Coordinates of C-alpha atoms and ligand atoms in Angstrom, one line a residue:
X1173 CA 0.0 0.0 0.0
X1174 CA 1.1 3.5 -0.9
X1175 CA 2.0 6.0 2.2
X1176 CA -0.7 8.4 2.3
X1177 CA -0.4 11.8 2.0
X1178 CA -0.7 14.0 5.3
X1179 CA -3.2 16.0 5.0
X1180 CA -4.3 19.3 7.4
X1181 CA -8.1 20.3 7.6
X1182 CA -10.1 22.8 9.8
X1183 CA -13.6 22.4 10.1
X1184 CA -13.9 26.1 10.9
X1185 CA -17.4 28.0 12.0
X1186 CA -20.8 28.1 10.8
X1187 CA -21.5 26.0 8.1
X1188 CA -17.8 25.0 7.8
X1189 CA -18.5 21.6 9.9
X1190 CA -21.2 20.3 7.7
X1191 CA -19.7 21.1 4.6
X1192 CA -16.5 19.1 5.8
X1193 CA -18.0 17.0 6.4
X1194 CA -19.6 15.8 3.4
X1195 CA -16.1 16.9 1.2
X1196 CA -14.5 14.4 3.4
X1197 CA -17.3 11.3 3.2
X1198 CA -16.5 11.9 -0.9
X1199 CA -13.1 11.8 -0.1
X1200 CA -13.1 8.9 1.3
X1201 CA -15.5 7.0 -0.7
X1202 CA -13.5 7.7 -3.3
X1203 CA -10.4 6.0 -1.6
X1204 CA -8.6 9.6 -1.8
X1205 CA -5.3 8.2 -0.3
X1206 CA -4.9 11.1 2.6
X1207 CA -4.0 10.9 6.3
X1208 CA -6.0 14.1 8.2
X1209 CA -4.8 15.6 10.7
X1210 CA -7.3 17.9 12.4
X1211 CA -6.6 21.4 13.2
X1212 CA -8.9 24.2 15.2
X1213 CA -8.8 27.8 14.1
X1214 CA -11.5 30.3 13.7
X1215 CA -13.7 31.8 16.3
X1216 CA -13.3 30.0 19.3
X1217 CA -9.5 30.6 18.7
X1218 CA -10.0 34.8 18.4
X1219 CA -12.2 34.5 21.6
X1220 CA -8.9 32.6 23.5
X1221 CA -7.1 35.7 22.7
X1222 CA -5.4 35.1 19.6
X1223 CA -5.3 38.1 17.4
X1224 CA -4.8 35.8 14.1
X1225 CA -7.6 33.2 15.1
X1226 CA -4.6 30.6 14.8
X1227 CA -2.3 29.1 17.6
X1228 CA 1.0 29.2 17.4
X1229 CA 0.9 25.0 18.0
X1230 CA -1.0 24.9 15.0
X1231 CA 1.9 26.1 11.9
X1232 CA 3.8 23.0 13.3
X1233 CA 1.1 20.8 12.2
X1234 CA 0.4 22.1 9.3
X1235 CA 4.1 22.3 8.2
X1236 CA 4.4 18.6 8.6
X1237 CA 1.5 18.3 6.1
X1238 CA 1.3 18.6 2.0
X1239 CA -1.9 20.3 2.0
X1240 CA -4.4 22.4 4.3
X1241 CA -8.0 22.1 3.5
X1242 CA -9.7 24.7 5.1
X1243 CA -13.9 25.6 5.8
X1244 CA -14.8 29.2 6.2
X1245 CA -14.4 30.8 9.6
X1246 CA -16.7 33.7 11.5
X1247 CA -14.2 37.0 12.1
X1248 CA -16.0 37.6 15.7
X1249 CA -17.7 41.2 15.7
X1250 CA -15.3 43.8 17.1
X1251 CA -11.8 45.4 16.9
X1252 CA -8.1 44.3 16.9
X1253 CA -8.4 41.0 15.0
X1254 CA -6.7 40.0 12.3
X1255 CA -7.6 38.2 9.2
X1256 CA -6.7 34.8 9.3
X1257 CA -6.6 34.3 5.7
X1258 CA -4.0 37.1 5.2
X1259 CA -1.9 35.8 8.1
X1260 CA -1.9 31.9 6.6
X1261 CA -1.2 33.4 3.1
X1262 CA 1.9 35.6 4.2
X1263 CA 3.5 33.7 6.8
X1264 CA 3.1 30.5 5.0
X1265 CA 4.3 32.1 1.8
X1266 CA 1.8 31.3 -0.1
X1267 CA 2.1 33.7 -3.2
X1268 CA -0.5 32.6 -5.6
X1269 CA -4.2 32.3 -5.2
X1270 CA -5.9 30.3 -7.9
X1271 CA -9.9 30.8 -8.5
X1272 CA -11.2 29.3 -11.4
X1273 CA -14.6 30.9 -12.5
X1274 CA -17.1 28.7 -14.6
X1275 CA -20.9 28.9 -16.0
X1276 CA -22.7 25.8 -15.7
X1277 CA -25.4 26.8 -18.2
X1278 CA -28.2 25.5 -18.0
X1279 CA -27.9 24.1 -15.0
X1280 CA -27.4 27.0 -12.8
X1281 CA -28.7 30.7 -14.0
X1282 CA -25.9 33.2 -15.6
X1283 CA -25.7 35.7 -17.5
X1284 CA -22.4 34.3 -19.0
X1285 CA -23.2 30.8 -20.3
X1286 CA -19.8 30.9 -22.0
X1287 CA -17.5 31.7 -19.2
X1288 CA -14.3 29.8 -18.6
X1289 CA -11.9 31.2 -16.9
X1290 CA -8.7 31.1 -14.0
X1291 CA -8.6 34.6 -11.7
X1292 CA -4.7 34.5 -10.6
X1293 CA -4.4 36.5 -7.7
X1294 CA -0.6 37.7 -6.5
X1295 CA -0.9 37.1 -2.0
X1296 CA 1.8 38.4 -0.7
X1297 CA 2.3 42.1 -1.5
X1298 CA 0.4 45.2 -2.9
X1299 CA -1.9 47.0 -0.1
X1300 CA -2.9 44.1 2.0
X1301 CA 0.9 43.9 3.6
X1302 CA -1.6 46.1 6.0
X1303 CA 1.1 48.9 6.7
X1304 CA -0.9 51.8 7.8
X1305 CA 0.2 55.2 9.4
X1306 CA -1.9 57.8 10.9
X1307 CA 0.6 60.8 10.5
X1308 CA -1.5 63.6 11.1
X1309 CA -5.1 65.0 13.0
X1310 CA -6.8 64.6 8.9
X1311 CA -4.2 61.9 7.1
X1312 CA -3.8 57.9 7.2
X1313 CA -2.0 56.4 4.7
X1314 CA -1.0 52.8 3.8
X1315 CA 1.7 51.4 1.7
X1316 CA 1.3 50.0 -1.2
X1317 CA 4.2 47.7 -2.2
X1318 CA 5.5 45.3 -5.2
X1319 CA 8.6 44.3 -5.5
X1320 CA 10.1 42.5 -8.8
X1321 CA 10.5 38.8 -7.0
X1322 CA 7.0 38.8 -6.1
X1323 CA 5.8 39.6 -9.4
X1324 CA 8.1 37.6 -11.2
X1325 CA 6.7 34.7 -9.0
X1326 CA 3.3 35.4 -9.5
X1327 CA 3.2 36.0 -13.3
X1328 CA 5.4 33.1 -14.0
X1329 CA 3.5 30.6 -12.3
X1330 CA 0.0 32.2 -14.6
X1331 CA 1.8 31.1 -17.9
X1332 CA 2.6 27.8 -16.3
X1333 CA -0.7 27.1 -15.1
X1334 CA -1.6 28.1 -18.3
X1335 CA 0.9 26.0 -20.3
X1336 CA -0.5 23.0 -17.6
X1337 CA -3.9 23.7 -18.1
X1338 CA -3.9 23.8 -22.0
X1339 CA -5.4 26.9 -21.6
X1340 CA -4.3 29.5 -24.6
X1341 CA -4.2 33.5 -23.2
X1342 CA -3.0 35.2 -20.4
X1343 CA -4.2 39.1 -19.4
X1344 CA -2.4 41.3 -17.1
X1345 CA -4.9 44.0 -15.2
X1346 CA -2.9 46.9 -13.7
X1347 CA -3.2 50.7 -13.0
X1348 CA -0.1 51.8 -14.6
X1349 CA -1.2 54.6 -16.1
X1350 CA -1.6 55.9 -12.6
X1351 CA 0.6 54.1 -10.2
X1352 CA 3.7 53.8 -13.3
X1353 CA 6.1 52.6 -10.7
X1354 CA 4.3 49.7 -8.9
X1355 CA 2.0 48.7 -11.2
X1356 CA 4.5 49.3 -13.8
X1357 CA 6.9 47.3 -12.3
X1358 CA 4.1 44.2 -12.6
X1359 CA 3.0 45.4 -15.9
X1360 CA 6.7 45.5 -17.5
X1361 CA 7.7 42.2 -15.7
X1362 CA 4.4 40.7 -17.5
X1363 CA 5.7 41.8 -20.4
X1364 CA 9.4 40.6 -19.9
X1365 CA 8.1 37.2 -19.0
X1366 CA 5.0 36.7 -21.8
X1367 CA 7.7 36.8 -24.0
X1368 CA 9.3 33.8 -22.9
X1369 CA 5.8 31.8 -23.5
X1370 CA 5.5 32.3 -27.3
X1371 CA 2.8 29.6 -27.7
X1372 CA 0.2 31.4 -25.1
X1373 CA -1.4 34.4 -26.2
X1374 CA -1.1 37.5 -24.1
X1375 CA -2.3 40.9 -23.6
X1376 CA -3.0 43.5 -21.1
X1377 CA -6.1 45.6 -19.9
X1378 CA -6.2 48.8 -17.7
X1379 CA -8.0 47.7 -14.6
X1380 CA -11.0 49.9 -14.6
X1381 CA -12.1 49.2 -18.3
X1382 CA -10.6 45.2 -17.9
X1383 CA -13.0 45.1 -15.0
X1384 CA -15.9 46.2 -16.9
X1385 CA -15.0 44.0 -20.2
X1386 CA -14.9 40.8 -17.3
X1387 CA -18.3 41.9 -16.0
X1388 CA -20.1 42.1 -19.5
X1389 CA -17.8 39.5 -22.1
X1390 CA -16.3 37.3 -19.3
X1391 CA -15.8 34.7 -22.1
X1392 CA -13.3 36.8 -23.9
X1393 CA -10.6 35.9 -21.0
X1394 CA -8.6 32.3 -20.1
X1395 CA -6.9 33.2 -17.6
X1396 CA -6.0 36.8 -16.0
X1397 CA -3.2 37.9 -13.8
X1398 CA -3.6 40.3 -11.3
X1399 CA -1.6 42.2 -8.2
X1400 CA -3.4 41.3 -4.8
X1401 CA -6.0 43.7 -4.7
X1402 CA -8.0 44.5 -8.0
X1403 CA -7.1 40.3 -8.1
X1404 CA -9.8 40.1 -4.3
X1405 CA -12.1 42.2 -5.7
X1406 CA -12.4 40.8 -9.2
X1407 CA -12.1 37.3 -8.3
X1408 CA -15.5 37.7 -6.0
X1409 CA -16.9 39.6 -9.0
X1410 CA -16.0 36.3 -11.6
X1411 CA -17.4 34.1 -9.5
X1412 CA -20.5 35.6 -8.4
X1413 CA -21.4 36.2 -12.5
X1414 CA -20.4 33.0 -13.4
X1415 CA -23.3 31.7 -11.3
X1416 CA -22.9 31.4 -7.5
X1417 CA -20.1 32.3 -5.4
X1418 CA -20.9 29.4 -2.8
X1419 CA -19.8 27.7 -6.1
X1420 CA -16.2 28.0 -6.4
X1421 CA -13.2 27.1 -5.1
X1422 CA -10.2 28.2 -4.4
X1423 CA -6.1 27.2 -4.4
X1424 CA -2.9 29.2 -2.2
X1425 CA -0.2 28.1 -3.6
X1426 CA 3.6 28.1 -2.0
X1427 CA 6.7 26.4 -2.4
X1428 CA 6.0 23.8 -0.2
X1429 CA 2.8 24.4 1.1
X1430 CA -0.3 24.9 0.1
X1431 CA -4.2 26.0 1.1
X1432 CA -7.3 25.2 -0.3
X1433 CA -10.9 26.8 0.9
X1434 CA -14.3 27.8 -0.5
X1435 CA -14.5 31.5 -1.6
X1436 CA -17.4 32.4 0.6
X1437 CA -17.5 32.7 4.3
X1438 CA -19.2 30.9 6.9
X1439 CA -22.9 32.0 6.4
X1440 CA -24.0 31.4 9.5
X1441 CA -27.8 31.7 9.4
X1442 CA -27.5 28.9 7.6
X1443 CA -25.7 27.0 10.0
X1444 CA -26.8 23.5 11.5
X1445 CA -29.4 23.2 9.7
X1446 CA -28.0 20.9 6.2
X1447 CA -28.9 23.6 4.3
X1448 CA -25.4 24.8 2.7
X1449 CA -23.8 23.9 -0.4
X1450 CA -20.5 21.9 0.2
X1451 CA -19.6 22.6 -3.7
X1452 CA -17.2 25.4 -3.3
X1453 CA -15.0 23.6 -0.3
X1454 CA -15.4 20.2 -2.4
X1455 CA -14.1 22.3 -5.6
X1456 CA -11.3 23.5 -3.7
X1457 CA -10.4 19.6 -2.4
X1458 CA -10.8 18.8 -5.9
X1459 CA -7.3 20.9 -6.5
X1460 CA -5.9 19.8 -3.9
X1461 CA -5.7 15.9 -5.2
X1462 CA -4.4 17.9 -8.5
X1463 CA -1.7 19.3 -6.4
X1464 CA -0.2 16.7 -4.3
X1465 CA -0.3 14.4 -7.3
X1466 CA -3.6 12.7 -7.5
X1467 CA -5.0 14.3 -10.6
X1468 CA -6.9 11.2 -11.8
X1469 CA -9.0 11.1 -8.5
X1470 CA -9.7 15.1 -8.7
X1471 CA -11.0 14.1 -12.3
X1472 CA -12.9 11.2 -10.9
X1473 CA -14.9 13.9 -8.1
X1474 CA -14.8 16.7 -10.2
X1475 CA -16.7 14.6 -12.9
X1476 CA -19.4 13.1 -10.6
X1477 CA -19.8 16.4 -9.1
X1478 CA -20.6 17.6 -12.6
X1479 CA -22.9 15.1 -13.4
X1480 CA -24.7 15.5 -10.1
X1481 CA -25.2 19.8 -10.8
X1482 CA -26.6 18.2 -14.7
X1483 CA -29.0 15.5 -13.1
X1484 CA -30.8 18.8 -11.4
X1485 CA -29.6 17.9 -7.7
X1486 CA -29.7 21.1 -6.4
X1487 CA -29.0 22.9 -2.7
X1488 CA -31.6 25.7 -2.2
X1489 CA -29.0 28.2 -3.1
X1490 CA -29.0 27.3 -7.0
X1491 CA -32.6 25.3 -7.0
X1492 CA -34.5 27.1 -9.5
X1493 CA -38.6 25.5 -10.8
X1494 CA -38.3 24.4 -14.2
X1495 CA -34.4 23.7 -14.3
X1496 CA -33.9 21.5 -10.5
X1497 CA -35.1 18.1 -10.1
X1498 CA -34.7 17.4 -6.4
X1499 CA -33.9 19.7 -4.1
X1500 CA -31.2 18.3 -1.4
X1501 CA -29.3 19.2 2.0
X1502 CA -25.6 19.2 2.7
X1503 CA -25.3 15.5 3.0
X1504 CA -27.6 13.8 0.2
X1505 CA -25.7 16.6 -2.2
X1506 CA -22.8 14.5 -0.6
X1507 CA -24.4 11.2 -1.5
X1508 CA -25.4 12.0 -4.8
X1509 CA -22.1 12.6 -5.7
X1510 CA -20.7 9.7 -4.6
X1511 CA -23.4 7.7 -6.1
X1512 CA -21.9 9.4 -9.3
X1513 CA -18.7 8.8 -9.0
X1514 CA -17.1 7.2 -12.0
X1515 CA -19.8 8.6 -14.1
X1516 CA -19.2 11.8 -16.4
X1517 CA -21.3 14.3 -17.6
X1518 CA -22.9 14.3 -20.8
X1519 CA -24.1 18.0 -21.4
X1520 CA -21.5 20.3 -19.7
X1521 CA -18.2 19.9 -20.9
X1522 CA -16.4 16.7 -18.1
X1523 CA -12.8 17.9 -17.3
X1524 CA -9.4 16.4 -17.4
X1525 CA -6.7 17.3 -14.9
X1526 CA -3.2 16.6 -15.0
X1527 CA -0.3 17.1 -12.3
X1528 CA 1.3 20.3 -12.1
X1529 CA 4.7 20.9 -9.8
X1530 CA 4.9 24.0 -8.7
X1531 CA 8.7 23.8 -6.6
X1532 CA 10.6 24.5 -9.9
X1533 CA 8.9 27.9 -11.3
X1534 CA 8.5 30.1 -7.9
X1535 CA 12.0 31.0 -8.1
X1536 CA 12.7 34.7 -9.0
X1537 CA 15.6 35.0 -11.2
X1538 CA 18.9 36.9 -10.1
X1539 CA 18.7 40.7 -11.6
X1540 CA 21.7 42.7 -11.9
X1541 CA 22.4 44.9 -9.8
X1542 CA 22.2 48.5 -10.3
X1543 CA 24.1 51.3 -9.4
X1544 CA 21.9 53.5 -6.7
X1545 CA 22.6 56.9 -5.6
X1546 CA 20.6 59.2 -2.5
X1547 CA 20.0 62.4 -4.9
X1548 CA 17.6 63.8 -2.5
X1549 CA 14.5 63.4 -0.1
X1550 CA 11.0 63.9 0.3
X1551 CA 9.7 65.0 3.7
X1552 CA 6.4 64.9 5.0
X1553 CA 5.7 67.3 7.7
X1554 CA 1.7 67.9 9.8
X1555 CA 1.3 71.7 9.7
X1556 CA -1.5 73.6 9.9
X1557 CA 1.0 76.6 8.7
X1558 CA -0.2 78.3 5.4
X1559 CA 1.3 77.3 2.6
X1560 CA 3.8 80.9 2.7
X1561 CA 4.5 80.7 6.1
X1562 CA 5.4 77.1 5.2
X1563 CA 7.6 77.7 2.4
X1564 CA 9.1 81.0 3.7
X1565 CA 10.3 78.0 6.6
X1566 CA 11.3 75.6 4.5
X1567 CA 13.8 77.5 1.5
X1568 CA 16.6 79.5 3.7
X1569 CA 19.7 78.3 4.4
X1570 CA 19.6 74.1 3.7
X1571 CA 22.8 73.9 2.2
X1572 CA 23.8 71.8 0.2
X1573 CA 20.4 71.2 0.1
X1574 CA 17.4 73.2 -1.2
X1575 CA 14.0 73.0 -1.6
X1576 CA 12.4 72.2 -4.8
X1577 CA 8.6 71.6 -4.7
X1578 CA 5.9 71.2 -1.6
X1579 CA 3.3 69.2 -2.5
X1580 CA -0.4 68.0 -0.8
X1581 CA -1.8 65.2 -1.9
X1582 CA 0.4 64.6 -4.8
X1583 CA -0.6 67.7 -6.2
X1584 CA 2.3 70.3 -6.8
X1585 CA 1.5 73.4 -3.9
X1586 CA 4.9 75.1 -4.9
X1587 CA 5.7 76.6 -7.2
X1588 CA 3.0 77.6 -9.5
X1589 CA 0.0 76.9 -6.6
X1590 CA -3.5 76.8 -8.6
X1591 CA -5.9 78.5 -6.3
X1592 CA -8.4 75.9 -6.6
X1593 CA -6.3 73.0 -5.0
X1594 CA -7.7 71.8 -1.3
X1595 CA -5.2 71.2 0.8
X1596 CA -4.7 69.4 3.8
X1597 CA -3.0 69.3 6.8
X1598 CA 0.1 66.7 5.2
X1599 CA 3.1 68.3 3.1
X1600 CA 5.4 67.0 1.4
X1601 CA 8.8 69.0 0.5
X1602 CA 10.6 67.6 -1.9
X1603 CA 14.7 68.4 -1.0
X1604 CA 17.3 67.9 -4.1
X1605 CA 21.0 69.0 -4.1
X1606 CA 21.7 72.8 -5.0
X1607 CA 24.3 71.3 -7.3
X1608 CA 21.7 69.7 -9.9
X1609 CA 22.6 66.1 -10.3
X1610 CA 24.9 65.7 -7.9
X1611 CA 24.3 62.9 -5.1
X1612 CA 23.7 63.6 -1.2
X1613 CA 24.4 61.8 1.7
X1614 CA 22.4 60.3 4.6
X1615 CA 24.1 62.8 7.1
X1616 CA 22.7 65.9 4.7
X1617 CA 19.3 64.3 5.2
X1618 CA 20.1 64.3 9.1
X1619 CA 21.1 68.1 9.2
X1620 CA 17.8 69.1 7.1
X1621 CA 15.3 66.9 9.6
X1622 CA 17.5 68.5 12.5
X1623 CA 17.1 72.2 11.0
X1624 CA 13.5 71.2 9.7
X1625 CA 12.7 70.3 13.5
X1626 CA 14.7 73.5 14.5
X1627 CA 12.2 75.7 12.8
X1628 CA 9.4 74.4 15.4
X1629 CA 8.2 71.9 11.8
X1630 CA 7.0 68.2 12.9
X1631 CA 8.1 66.0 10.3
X1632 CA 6.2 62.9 10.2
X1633 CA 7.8 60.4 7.6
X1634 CA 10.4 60.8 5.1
X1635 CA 11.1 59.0 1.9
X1636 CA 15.0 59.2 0.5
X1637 CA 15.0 59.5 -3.3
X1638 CA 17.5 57.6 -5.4
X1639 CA 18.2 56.9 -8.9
X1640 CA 18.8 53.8 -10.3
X1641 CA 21.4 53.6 -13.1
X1642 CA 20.7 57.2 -13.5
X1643 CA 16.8 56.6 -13.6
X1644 CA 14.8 58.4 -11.1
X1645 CA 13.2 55.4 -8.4
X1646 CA 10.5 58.3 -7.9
X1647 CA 7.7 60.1 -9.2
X1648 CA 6.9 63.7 -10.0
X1649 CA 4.1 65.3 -8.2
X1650 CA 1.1 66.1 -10.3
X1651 CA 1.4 69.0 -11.9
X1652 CA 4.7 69.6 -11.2
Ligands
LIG863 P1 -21.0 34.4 3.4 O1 -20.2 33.9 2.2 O2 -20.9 33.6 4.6 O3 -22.5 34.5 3.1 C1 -23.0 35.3 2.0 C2 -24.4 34.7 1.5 O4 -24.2 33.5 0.8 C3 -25.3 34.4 2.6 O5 -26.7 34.6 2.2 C4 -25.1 32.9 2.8 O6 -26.2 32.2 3.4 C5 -24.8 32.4 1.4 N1 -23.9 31.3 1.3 C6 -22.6 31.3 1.5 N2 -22.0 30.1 1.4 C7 -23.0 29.3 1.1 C8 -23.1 27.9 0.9 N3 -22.0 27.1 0.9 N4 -24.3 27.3 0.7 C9 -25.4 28.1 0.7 N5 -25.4 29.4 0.9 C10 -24.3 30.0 1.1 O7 -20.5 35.9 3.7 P2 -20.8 36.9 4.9 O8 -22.2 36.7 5.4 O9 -20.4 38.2 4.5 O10 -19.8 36.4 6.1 C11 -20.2 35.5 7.2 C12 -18.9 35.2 8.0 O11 -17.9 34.6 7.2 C13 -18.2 36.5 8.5 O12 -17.8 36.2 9.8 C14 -17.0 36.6 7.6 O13 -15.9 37.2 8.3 C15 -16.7 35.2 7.3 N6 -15.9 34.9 6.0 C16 -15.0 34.0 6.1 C17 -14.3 33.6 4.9 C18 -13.3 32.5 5.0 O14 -13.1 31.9 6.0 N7 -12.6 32.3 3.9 C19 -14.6 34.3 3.7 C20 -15.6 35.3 3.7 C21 -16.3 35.6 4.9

């Protein structure tokens, strides 16, 4: 007999028990070759006093596993806890989140009867690294950061899934018309890398219009690459047009580990009562036997599953007059499926997995190194100073430094102030080297913040400017 594969699943909150529970009774009938080993996290784990609804016992198990299958857990009401999600993603490294989106016409209603397609979120970086400031009485701000490893990573692995998958086109969504350093950066590595994947189509859509093209043609895209935050929000908005979010699945995808969970939460109205669809968490099982090498048994579920949604066995939540035959709770949708398994579908279109390994492609490759010099320093100061009085403060005497814009908001305050601009109570002076293009030095930047300070001026945050090769690692303010 073959050693099983470990295995790590929480049952979560809500209606996370019942709808493990019938995942795992079709695992097991269909001789799924795992070894679980149970884990608790979720509510009753916040309410212990854990900030991250996990305990710190709890990675080690885990780690020792190939896999964690994981039901939807209930965020209690209330401040200061964290998302759990975010905290298994980033400390477990697991950079790429995987939501394949598909109509099942005519079986469940949609808009889209054509859509196909494989959301690939990036996990790691972008806004939900959670770095937040309050710096003054009006501002907050967060950080927003992508870094060239974690892109690479992330848009890599889209062509190999898509090279795995057979499937033919890959789109990049970014703002870089906007944000032309960050999303730039994601935007030109797409393009750096598509070109190493001549066989797989590729192509690239401004976020706002891609977004509205998914909503109304969804069946135009295969499979779409995205930075972490356009890829949350338009992988909720795939799935919910596609048919039903308590539909889909959904894959995190590390070196060595990885996480697989139902898109939606823990719906706990519904809880208790056999009601909820197990579909999405038995979708997201389904890629788990893909990933840790059992792609012939994710066929085999995935299949019966199928023909189960085509013989009109329906939960409530897609049950529909006319289009249902029977409508079921959480464990005869369960048996139904295992009845089927073996069997394939005959009207929608029965699927064919094969293996993928992952360990090889999330390697970033080496860059070269660049030479970086300090040719100046943006620093944000909290006055409620007028902007002459500010200035007037701000120009004498910084040598070998001097001031060359103040800005609010990104938008250029000095010189050349419109009148209409609203200001707030966050500047940002922008200090370059009298001697145009020549460097600075960190203790320069010390003698302004001490002189800055000097002249009764809070500053809250600074940001030293360099340039790269000779290419400014900065933006100009607008306007400016
Ligand atoms: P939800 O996804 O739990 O519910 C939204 C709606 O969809 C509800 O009407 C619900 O009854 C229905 N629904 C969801 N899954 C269903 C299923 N499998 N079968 C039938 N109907 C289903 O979202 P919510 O109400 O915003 O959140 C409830 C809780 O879940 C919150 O505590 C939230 O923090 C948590 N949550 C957890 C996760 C997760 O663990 N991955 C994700 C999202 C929300």
């Amino acid at each position: 007999m073959m050693k099983k594969i470990p295995i790590a699943i929480a049952r979560g909150d809500g209606i996370g028990p019942e709808i493990m529970d019938a995942v795992l009774a079709i695992l097991f009938a269909s001789k799924a070759n795992i070894d679980i080993h149970e884990v608790e996290i979720g509510e009753k784990v916040y309410l212990r006093g854990e900030s991250c609804g996990i305990e710190p016992k709890t990675w080690d198990i885990i780690r020792k596993t190939k896999a964690f299958l994981k039901a939807p857990i209930t965020t209690p009401q209330g401040g200061g806890f964290k998302s759990l999600n975010v905290t298994v993603r980033t400390v477990l490294g697991l950079f790429a989140n995987i939501r394949p989106c598909v109509a099942y016409n005519p079986f469940v209603k949609t808009k889209h009867p054509n859509m196909d397609l494989v959301v690939i979120r990036e996990n790691e970086e972008d806004l939900y690294t959670g770095i937040e400031y309050r710096q003054s009485q009006d501002t907050v701000h967060a950080l927003k950061i992508i870094s060239r490893p974690g892109s690479e990573k992330i848009i890599r692995y889209a062509f190999e899934f898509a090279k795995a998958q057979n499937r033919k086109k890959v789109t990049c969504f970014s703002k870089d018309n906007i944000l032309k350093l960050t999303d730039g950066l994601f935007h030109k590595i797409f393009d750096e890398i598509a070109k190493e994947y001549p066989e797989i189509e590729n192509e690239h859509w401004i976020v706002d219009i891609g977004a509205a093209k998914l909503a109304d043609t969804p069946e135009v895209f295969d499979v779409i690459v995205m930075p972490n935050l356009y890829g949350d929000i338009l992988s909720d908005v795939a799935a919910q047009i596609a048919g039903s979010v308590g539909l889909a699945g959904s894959a995190n995808i590390g070196p060595t580990l990885a996480m697989f969970e139902a898109i939606h939460g823990s719906a706990p109205r519904r809880a208790g009562q056999n009601l909820a669809n197990p579909s999405g968490l038995l979708l997201a099982a389904v890629m788990m036997l893909a990933h840790i090498g059992e792609p012939k048994l994710a066929e085999t579920i995935h299949n019966a599953w199928l023909k189960t949604l085509e013989d009109g066995i329906h939960t409530y939540d897609i049950y529909k007059e006319g289009i249902s035959r029977e409508k079921v709770g959480t464990k005869e949708f369960a048996e139904a499926v295992i009845q089927r398994l073996n069997q394939k579908p005959k009207e929608l279109k029965p699927v064919h997995y094969r293996s993928m390994s992952f360990d090889k492609i999330v390697q970033a490759s080496k860059m070269k190194r660049q030479k970086k010099e300090l040719v100046g320093v943006d620093v944000f100061i909290d006055s409620e100073h007028t902007l002459d009085l500010l200035k007037d403060k701000l120009e004498k005497d910084l040598s070998p430094l001097s001031l060359s814009s103040i800005s609010n908001r990104g938008v250029t305050a000095w010189p050349n102030p419109m009148p209409e601009t609203f200001f707030i109570d966050n500047w940002r002076a922008r200090f370059v080297n009298k001697i145009k293009g020549k460097p600075i030095t960190s203790q320069d930047i010390l003698d302004l913040l001490k002189k800055i300070t000097d002249r009764g001026l809070e500053f809250v945050h600074t940001e030293s400017l360099f340039n790269f090769d000779g290419k400014p690692g900065y933006n100009l303010a607008q306007n400016e």
